[in-house]
Short mmCIF file of C-alpha atoms and ligand atoms in Angstrom, two decimals:
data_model
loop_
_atom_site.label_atom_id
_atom_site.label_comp_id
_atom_site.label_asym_id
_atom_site.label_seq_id
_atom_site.Cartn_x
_atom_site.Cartn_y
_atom_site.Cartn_z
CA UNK A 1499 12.72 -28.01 3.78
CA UNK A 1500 14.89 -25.25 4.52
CA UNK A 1501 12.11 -22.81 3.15
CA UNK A 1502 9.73 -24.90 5.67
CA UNK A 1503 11.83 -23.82 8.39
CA UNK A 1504 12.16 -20.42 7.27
CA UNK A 1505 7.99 -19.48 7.00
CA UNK A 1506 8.01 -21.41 10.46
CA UNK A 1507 10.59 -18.67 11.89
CA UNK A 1508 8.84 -15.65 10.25
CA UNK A 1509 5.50 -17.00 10.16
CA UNK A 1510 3.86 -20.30 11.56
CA UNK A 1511 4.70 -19.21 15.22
CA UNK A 1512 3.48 -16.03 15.22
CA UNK A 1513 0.41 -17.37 13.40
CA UNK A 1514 0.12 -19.72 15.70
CA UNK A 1515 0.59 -17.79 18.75
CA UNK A 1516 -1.71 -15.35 17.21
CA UNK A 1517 -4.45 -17.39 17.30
CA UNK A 1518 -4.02 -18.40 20.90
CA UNK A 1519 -3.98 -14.77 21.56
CA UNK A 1520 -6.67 -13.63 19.80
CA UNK A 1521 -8.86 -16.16 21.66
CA UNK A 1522 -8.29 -14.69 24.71
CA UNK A 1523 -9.24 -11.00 23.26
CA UNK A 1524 -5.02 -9.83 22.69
CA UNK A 1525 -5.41 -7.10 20.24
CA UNK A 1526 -2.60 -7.71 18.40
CA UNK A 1527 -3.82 -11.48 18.15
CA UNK A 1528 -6.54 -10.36 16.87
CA UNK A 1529 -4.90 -8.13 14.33
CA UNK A 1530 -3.29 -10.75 12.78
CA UNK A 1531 -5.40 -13.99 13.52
CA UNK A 1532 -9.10 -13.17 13.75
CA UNK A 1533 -11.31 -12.57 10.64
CA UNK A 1534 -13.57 -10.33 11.89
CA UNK A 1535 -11.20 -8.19 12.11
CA UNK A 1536 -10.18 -8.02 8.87
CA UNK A 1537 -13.63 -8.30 7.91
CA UNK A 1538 -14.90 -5.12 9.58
CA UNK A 1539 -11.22 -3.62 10.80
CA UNK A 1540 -13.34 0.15 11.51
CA UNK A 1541 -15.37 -1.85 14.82
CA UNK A 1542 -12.05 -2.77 15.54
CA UNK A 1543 -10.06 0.35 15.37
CA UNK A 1544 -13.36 2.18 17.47
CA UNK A 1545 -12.94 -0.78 20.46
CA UNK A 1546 -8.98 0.26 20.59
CA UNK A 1547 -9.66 4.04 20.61
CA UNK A 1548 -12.09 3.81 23.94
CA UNK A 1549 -9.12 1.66 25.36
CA UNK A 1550 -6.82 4.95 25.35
CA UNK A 1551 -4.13 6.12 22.33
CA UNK A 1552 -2.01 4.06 22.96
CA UNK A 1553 -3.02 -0.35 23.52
CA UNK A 1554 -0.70 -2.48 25.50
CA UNK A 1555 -0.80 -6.06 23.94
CA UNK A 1556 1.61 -9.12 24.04
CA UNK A 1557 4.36 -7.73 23.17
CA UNK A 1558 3.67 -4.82 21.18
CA UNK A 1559 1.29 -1.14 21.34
CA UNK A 1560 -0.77 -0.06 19.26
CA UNK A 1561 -2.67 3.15 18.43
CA UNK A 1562 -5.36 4.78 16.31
CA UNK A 1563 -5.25 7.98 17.83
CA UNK A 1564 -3.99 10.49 15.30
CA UNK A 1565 -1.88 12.68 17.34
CA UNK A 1566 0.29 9.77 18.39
CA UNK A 1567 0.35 8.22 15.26
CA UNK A 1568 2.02 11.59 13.41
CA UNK A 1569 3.84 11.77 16.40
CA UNK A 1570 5.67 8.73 16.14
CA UNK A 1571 6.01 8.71 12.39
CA UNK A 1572 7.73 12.06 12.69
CA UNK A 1573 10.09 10.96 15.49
CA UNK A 1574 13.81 10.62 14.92
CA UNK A 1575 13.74 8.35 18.58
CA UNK A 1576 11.17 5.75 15.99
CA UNK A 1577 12.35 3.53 12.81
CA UNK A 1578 11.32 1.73 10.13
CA UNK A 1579 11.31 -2.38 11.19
CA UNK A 1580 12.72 -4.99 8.94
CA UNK A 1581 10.49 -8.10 8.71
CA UNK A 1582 11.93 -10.22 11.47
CA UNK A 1583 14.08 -8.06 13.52
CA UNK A 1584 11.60 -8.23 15.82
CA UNK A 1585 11.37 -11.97 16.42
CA UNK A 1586 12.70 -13.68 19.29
CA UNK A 1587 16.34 -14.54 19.60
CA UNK A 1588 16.32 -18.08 18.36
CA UNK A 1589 13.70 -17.64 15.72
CA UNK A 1590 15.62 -14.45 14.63
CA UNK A 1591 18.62 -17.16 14.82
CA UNK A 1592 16.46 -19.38 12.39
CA UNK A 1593 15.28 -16.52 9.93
CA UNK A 1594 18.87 -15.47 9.64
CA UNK A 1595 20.36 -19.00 8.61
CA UNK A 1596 17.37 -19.52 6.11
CA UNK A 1597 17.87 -16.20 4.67
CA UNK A 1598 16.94 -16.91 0.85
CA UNK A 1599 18.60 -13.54 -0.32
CA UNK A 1600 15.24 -12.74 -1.91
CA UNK A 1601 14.51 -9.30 -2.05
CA UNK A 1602 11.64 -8.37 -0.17
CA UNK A 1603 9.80 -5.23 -0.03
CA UNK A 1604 10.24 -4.77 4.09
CA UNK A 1605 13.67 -6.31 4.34
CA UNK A 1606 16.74 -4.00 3.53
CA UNK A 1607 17.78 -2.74 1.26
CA UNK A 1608 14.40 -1.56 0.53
CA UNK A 1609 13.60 1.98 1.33
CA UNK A 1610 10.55 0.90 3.64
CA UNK A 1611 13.17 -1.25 6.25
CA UNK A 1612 16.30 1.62 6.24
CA UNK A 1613 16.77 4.58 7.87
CA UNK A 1614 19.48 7.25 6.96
CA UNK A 1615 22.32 7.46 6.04
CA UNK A 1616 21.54 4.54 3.77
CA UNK A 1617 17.47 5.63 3.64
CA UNK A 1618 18.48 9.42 2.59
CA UNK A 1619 20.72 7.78 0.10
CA UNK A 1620 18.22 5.86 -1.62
CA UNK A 1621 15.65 8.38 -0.97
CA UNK A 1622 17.59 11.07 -2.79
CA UNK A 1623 18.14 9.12 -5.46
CA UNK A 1624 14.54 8.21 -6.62
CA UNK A 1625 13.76 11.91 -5.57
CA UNK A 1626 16.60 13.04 -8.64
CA UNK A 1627 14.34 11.53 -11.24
CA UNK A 1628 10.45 11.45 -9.56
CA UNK A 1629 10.60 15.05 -9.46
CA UNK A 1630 6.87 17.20 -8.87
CA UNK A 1631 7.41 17.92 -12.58
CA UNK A 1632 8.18 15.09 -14.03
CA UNK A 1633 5.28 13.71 -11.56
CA UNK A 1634 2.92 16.82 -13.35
CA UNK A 1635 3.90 16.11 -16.44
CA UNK A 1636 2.13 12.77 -16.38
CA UNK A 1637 -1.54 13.69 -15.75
CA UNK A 1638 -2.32 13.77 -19.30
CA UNK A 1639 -0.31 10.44 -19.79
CA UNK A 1640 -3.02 8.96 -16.78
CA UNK A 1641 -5.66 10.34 -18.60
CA UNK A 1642 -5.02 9.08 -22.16
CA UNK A 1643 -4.43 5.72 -20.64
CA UNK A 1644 -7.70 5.28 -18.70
CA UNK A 1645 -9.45 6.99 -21.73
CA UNK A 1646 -7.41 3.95 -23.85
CA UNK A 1647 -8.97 1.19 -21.35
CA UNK A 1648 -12.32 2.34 -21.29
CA UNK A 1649 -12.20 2.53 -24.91
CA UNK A 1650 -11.20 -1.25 -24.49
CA UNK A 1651 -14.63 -1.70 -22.34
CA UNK A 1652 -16.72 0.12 -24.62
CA UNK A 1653 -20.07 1.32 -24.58
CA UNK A 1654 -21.42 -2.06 -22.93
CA UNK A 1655 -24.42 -2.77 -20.93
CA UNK A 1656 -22.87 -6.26 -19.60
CA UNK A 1657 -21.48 -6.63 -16.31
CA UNK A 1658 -17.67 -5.51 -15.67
CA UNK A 1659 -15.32 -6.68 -12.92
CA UNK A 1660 -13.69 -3.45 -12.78
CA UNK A 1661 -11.03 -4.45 -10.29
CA UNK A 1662 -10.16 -6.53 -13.34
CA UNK A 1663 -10.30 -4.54 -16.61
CA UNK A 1664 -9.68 -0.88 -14.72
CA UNK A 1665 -8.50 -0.24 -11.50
CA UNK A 1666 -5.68 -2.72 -11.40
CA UNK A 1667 -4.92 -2.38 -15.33
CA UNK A 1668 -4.59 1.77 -14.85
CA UNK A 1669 -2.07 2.05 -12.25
CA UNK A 1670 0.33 -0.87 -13.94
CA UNK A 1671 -0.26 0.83 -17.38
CA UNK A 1672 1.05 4.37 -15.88
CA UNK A 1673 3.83 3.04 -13.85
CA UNK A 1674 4.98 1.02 -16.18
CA UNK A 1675 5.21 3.79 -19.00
CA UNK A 1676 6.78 6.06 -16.71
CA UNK A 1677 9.37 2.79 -15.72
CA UNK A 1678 9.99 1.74 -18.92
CA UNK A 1679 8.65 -1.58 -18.54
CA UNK A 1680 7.46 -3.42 -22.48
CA UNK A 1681 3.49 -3.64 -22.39
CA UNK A 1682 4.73 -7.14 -23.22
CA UNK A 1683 5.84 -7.35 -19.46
CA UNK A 1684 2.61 -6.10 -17.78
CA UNK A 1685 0.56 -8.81 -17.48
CA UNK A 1686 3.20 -10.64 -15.57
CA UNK A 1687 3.81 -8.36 -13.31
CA UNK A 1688 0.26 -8.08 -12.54
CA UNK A 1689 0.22 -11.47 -11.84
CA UNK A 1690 3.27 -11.24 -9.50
CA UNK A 1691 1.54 -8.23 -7.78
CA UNK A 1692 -1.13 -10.96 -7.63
CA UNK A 1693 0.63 -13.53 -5.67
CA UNK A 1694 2.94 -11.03 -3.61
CA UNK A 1695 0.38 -9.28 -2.25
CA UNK A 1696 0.65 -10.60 0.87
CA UNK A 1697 3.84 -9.71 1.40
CA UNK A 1698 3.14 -6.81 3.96
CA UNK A 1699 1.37 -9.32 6.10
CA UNK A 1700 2.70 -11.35 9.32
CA UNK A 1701 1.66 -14.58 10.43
CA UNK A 1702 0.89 -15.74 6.73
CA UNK A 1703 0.05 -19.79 6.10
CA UNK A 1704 2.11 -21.92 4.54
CA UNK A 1705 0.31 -22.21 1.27
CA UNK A 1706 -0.16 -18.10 1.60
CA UNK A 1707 3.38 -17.58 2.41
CA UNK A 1708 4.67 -20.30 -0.96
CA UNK A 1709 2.53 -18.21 -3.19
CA UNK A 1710 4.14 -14.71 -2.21
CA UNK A 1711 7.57 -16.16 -2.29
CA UNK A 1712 6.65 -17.38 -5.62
CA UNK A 1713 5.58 -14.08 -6.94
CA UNK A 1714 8.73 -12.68 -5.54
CA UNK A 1715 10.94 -14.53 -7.13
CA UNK A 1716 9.37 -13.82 -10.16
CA UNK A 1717 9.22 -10.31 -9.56
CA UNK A 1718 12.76 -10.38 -9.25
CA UNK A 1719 14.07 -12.42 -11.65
CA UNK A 1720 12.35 -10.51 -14.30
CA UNK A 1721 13.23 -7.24 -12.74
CA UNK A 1722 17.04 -8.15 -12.51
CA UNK A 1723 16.71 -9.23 -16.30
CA UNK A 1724 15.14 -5.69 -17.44
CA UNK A 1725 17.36 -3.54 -15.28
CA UNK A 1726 20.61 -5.49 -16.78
CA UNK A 1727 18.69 -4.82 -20.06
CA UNK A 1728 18.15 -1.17 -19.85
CA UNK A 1729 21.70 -0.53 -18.47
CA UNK A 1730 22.75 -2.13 -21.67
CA UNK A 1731 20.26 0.08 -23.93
CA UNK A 1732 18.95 3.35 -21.58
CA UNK A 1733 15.59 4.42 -22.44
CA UNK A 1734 14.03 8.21 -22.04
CA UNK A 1735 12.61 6.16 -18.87
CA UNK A 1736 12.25 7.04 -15.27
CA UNK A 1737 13.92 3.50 -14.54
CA UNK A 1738 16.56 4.07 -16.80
CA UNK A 1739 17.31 7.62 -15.55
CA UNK A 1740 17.65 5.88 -12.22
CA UNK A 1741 20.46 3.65 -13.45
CA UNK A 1742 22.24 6.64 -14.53
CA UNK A 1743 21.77 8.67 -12.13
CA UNK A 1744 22.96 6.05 -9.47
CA UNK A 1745 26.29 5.11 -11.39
CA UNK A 1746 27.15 8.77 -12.00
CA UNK A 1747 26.37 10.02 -7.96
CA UNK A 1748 24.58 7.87 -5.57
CA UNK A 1749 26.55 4.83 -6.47
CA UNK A 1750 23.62 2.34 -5.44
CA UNK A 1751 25.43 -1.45 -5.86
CA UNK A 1752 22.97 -3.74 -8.07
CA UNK A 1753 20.78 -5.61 -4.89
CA UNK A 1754 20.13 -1.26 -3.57
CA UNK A 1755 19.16 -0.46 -7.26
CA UNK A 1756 17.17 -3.45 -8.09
CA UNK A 1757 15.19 -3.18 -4.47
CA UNK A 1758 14.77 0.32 -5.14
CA UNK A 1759 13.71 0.35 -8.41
CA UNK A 1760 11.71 -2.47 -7.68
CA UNK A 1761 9.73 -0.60 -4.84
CA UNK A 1762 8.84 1.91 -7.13
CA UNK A 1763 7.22 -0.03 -9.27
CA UNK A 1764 5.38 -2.86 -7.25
CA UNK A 1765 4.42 0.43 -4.87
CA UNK A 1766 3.13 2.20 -8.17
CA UNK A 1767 0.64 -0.36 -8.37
CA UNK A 1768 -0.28 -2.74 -5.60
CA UNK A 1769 -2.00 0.33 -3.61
CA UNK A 1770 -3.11 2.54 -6.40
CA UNK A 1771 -5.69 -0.15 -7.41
CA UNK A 1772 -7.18 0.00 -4.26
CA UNK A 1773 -7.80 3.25 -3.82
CA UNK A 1774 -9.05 3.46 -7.52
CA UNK A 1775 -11.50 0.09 -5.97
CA UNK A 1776 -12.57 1.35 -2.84
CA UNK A 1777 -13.14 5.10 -4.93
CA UNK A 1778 -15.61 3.00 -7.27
CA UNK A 1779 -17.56 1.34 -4.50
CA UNK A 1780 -18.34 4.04 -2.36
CA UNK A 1781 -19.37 6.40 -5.00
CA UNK A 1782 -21.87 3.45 -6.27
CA UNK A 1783 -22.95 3.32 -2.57
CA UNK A 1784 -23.54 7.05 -2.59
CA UNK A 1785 -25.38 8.73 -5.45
CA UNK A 1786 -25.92 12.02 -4.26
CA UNK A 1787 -21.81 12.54 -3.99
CA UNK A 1788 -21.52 11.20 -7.71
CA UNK A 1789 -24.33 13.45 -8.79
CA UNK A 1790 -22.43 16.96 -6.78
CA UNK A 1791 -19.73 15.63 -8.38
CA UNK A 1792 -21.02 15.56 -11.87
CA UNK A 1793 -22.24 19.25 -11.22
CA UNK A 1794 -19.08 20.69 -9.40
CA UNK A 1795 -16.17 18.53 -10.49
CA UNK A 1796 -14.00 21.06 -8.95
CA UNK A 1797 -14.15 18.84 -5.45
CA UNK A 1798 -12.82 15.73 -7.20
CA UNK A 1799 -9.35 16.43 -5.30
CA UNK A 1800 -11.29 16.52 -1.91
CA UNK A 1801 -13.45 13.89 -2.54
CA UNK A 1802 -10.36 11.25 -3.36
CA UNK A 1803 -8.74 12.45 -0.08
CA UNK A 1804 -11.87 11.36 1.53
CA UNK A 1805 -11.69 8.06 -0.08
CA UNK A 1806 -7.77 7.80 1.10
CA UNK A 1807 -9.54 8.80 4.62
CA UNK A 1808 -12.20 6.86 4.98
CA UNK A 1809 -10.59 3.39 2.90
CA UNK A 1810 -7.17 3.85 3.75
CA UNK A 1811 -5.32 1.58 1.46
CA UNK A 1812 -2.25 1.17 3.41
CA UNK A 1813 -3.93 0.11 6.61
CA UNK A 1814 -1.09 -0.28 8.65
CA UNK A 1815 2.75 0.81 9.37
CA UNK A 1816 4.99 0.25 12.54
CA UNK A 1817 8.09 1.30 14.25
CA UNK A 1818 10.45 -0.05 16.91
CA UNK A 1819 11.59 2.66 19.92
CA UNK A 1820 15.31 3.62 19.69
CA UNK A 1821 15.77 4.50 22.44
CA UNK A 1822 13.23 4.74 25.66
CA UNK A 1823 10.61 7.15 25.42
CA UNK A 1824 7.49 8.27 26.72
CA UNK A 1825 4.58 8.49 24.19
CA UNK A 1826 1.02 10.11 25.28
CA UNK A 1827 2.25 8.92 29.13
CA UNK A 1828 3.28 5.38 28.43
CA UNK A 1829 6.69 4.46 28.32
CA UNK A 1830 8.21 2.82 25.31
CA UNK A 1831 11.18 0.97 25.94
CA UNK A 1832 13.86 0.50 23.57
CA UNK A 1833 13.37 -2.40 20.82
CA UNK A 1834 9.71 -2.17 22.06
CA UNK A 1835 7.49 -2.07 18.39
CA UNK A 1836 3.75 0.20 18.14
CA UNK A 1837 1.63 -0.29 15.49
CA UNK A 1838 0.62 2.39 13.53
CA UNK A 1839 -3.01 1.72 12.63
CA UNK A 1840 -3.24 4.65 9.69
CA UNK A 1841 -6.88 3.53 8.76
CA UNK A 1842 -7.62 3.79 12.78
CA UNK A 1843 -6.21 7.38 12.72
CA UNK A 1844 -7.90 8.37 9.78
CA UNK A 1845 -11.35 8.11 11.80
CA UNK A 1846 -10.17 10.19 15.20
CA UNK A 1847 -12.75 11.79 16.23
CA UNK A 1848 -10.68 14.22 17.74
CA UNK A 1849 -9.84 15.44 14.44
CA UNK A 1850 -12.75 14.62 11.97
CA UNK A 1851 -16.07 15.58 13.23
CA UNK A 1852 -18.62 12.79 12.61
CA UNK A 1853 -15.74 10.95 11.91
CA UNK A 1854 -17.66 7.99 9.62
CA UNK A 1855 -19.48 10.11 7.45
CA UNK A 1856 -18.30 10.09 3.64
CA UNK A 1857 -18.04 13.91 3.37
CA UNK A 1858 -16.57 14.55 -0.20
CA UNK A 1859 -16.98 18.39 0.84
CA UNK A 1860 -14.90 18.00 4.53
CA UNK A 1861 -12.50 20.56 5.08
CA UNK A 1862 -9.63 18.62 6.92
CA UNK A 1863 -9.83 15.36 4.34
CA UNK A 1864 -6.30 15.55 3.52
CA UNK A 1865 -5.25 15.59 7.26
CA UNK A 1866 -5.61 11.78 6.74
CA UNK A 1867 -2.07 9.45 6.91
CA UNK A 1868 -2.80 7.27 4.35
CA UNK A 1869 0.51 7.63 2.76
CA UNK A 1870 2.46 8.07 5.72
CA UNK A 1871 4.45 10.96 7.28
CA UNK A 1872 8.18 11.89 8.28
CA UNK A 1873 10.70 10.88 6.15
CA UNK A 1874 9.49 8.08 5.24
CA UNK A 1875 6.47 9.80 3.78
CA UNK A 1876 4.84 7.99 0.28
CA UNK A 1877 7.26 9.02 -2.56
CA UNK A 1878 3.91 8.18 -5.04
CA UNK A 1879 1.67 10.51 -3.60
CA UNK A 1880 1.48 12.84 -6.10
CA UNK A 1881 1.02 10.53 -8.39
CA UNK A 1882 -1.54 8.45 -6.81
CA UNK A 1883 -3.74 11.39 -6.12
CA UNK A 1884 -3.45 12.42 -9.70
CA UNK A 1885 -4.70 8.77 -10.88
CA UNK A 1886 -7.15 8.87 -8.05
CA UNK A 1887 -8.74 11.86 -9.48
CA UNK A 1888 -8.78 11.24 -12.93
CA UNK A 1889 -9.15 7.85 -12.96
CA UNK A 1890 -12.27 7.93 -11.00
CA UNK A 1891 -13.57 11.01 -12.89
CA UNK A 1892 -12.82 9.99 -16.37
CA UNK A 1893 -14.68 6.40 -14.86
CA UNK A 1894 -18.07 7.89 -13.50
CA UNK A 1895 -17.89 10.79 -16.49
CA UNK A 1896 -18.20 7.83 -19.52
CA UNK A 1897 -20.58 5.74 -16.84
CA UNK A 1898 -22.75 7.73 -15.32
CA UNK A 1899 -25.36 4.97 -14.65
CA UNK A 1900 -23.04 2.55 -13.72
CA UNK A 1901 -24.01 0.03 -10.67
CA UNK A 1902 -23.26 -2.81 -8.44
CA UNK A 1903 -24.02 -5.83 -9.84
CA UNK A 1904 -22.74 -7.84 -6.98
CA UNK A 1905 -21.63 -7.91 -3.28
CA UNK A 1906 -17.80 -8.47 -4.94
CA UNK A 1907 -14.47 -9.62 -2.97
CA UNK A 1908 -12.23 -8.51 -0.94
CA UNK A 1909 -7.96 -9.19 -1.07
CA UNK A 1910 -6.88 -11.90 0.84
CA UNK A 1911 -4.45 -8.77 3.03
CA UNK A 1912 -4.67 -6.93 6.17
CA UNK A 1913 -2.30 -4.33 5.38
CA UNK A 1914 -3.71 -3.55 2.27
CA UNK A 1915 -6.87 -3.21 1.90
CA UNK A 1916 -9.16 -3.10 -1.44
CA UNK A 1917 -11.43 -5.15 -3.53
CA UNK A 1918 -10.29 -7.99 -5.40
CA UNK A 1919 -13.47 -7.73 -8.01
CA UNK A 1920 -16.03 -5.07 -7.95
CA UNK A 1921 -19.17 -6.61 -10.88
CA UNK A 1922 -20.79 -3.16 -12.01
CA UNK A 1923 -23.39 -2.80 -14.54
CA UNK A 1924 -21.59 -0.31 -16.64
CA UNK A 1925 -24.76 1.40 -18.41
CA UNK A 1926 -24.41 3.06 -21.65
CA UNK A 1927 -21.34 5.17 -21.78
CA UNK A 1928 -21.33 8.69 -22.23
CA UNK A 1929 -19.33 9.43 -25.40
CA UNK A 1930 -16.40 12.24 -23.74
CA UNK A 1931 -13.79 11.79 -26.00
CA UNK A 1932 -14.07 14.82 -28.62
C1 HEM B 3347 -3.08 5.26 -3.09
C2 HEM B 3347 -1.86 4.89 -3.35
C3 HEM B 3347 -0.74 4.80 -2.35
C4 HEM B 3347 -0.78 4.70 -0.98
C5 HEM B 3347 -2.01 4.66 -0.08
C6 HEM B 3347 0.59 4.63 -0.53
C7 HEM B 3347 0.96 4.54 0.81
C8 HEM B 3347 2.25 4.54 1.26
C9 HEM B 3347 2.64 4.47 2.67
C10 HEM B 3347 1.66 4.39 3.83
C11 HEM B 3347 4.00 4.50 2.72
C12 HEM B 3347 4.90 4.52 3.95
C13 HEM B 3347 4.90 3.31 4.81
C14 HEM B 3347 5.54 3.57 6.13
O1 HEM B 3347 5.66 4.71 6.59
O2 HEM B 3347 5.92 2.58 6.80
C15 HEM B 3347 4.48 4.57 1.35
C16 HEM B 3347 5.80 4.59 1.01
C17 HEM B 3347 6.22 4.57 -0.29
N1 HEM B 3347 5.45 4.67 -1.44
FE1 HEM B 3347 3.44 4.80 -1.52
N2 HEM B 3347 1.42 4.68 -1.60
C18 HEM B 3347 0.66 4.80 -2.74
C19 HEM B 3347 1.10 4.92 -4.04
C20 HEM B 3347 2.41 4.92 -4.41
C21 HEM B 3347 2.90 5.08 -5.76
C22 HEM B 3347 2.01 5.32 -6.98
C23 HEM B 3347 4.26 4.98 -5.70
C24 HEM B 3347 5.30 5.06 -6.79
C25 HEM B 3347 5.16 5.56 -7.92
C26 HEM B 3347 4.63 4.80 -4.32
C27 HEM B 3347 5.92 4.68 -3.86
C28 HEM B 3347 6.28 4.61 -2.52
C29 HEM B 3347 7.66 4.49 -2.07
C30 HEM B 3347 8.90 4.40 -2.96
C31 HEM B 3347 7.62 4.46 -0.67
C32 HEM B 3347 8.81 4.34 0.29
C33 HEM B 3347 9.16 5.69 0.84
C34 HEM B 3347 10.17 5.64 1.97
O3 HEM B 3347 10.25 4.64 2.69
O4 HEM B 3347 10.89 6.63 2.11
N3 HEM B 3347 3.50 4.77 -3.55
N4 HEM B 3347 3.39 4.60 0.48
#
């Protein structure tokens, strides 16, 4: 019951709200409640541009232009918002006395809710151990691994979902090594992955918002288990470094470590299999790119920053106004929240020529903000780019024939945004392994 009440705080009226908004054309009730919109979000994002960069809606702004959007994620005058803190009074009231104590990956202490001193704490931390060359040091590790899984696939002429038996398995595989987390423990925490998903969303149903709650929990119950575990017997492990590192300096208590750690790893692979998804299906849609690719694999860098661009994975962020300010000549009052529609940005015109076009040769593909900007810019990006580009290469070099076999499906989220399975016709594989 009390769990009832609590998705009815956080959730049901927004949903329902939503819906009543969206059928009168609100934007924001749209966003949340219409399907075509999550269908085909790019027809959206072009309506909101010729409405200005910056949308009034019920209660919130949004914007797709690009300017505003760095803008704002840059600005010490914006923060982060934790789910809820935006609701009313009395159904903030209701969220606070159904609070579950369930970690949650946009309620504090996670990194993505906070702002400094307590965001630069955690930050700092994770920073200590995810250093650029401990981050380097792991491109052979990615490549071994989808060599390893592809190996597991073989040289077979049946049809694949590779959402299934790549994309998702490569990004758990790497994280988890890095982590420290038992093979024994991955297929779990795929499936909690699975039924958290969701989790960045708003206005989630009932039967939607049970299943995320139950992958939570799950998440964190295991989690808790395997940190209390590792603190007991460190590993050579990022995770376990972590532990260390925050008992000797940052002093994290066990709910900061466990969210943080915990980010880290459900960040490490709920949006790295999209990217790898979205990577595969529009280099099946476009030939010619896989075949310049094949002959000058130099632009495989450039050409996964397109796919960030064009398919941004992380679709959407927001921030509240701290204080009043005026933003591209609107005024933004305090505790007023914009949305920060990344994918929206990504196609400005005013910054990518022909913005639609899948240009794997663009100059200005990595001006995209797929993972963010300002300080609380993606701590993973180094790493997803480097599984980006070898995952995909190391994919289309031992398939070069490979093909749709299928229209596939998409995940049942708005915020992020990839396939949920992809049936190719793998062709023979190339042998590349010497
Ligand atoms: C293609 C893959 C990825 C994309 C598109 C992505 C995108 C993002 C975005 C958009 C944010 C910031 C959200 C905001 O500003 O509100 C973020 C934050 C974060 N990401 Fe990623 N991410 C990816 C992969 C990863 C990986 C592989 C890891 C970890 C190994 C990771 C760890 C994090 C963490 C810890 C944060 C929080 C940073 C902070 O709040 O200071 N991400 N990511």
């Amino acid at each position: 019951m009390k769990e009832r009440i609590r998705w009815l705080a956080m959730h049901g009226v927004v949903r329902a709200l939503s819906s009543l908004l969206a059928r009168r054309g609100d934007p924001r009730g749209r966003l949340i409640a219409d399907p075509n919109v999550r269908a085909n979000p790019i027809a959206f994002t072009d309506e909101l541009r010729e409405r200005g960069p910056i949308v009034r809606c019920r209660a919130v702004y949004i914007t797709v232009d690009h300017e505003v959007a760095n803008d704002l994620l840059r600005s010490d005058d914006f923060r982060v918002i934790a789910m809820g803190s935006n609701l009313p009074r009395p159904l903030k009231w209701v969220a606070r006395h159904t609070n579950t104590g369930l970690l949650h990956p946009l309620e504090p202490p996670s990194m993505l809710s906070v702002e400094p001193p307590e965001h630069t704490r955690y930050r700092k931390l994770v920073s200590s151990v995810f250093t650029t060359r401990a981050v380097g040091a792991l491109r052979d590790r990615v490549e071994d691994t989808a060599n390893t899984l592809l190996d597991d696939i073989g040289d077979n002429a049946a049809v694949v979902d590779v959402v299934q038996r790549y994309c998702s398995q490569l990004p758990v595989t790497v994280i988890g090594d890095i982590l420290g987390v038992p093979d024994s423990a991955r297929l779990r925490i795929l499936e909690f992955g699975e039924l958290a998903g969701p989790s960045l969303d708003i206005g989630l149903s009932w039967p939607q918002y049970r299943r995320v709650y139950r992958g939570i929990e799950g998440f964190n119950s295991w989690l808790g288990d395997h940190l209390r575990q590792l603190r007991r017997n460190p590993g050579d492990d990022l995770m376990s470094q972590l532990i260390q590192a925050s008992d000797a300096g940052a002093h994290l208590n066990d709910a900061e470590l466990q969210a943080t750690a915990g980010l880290m790893l459900a960040a490490g692979f709920e949006t790295t299999v999209n990217l790898l998804g979205n990577g595969i299906r529009m280099l099946l849609d476009a030939p010619e790119h896989l075949a310049t690719l094949a002959a000058r694999p130099e632009l495989w860098p450039n050409a996964v920053e397109e796919i960030l661009r064009l398919e941004s994975p992380v679709q959407l962020s927001a921030r509240m106004a701290g204080k009043d300010t005026d933003i591209a000549g609107t005024l933004i009052r305090r505790g007023e929240v914009v949305i920060i529609y990344l994918a929206g940005a990504n196609r400005d015109p005013a910054v990518f020529d022909d913005p639609h076009r899948f240009d794997i040769e663009r100059g200005n593909a990595n001006k995209h903000l797929s993972f963010s900007g300002g300080r609380h810019f993606c701590l993973g990006a180094a790493l997803a780019r480097a599984e980006g580009e070898v995952g995909l290469r190391t994919f289309f070099d031992r398939y070069p024939d490979a093909r749709l076999a299928g229209t596939g499906s998409r995940r049942d989220t708005r915020v992020l945004r990839g396939w949920q399975s992809l049936p190719v016709q793998l062709g023979s594989a190339h042998p590349v392994r010497l």
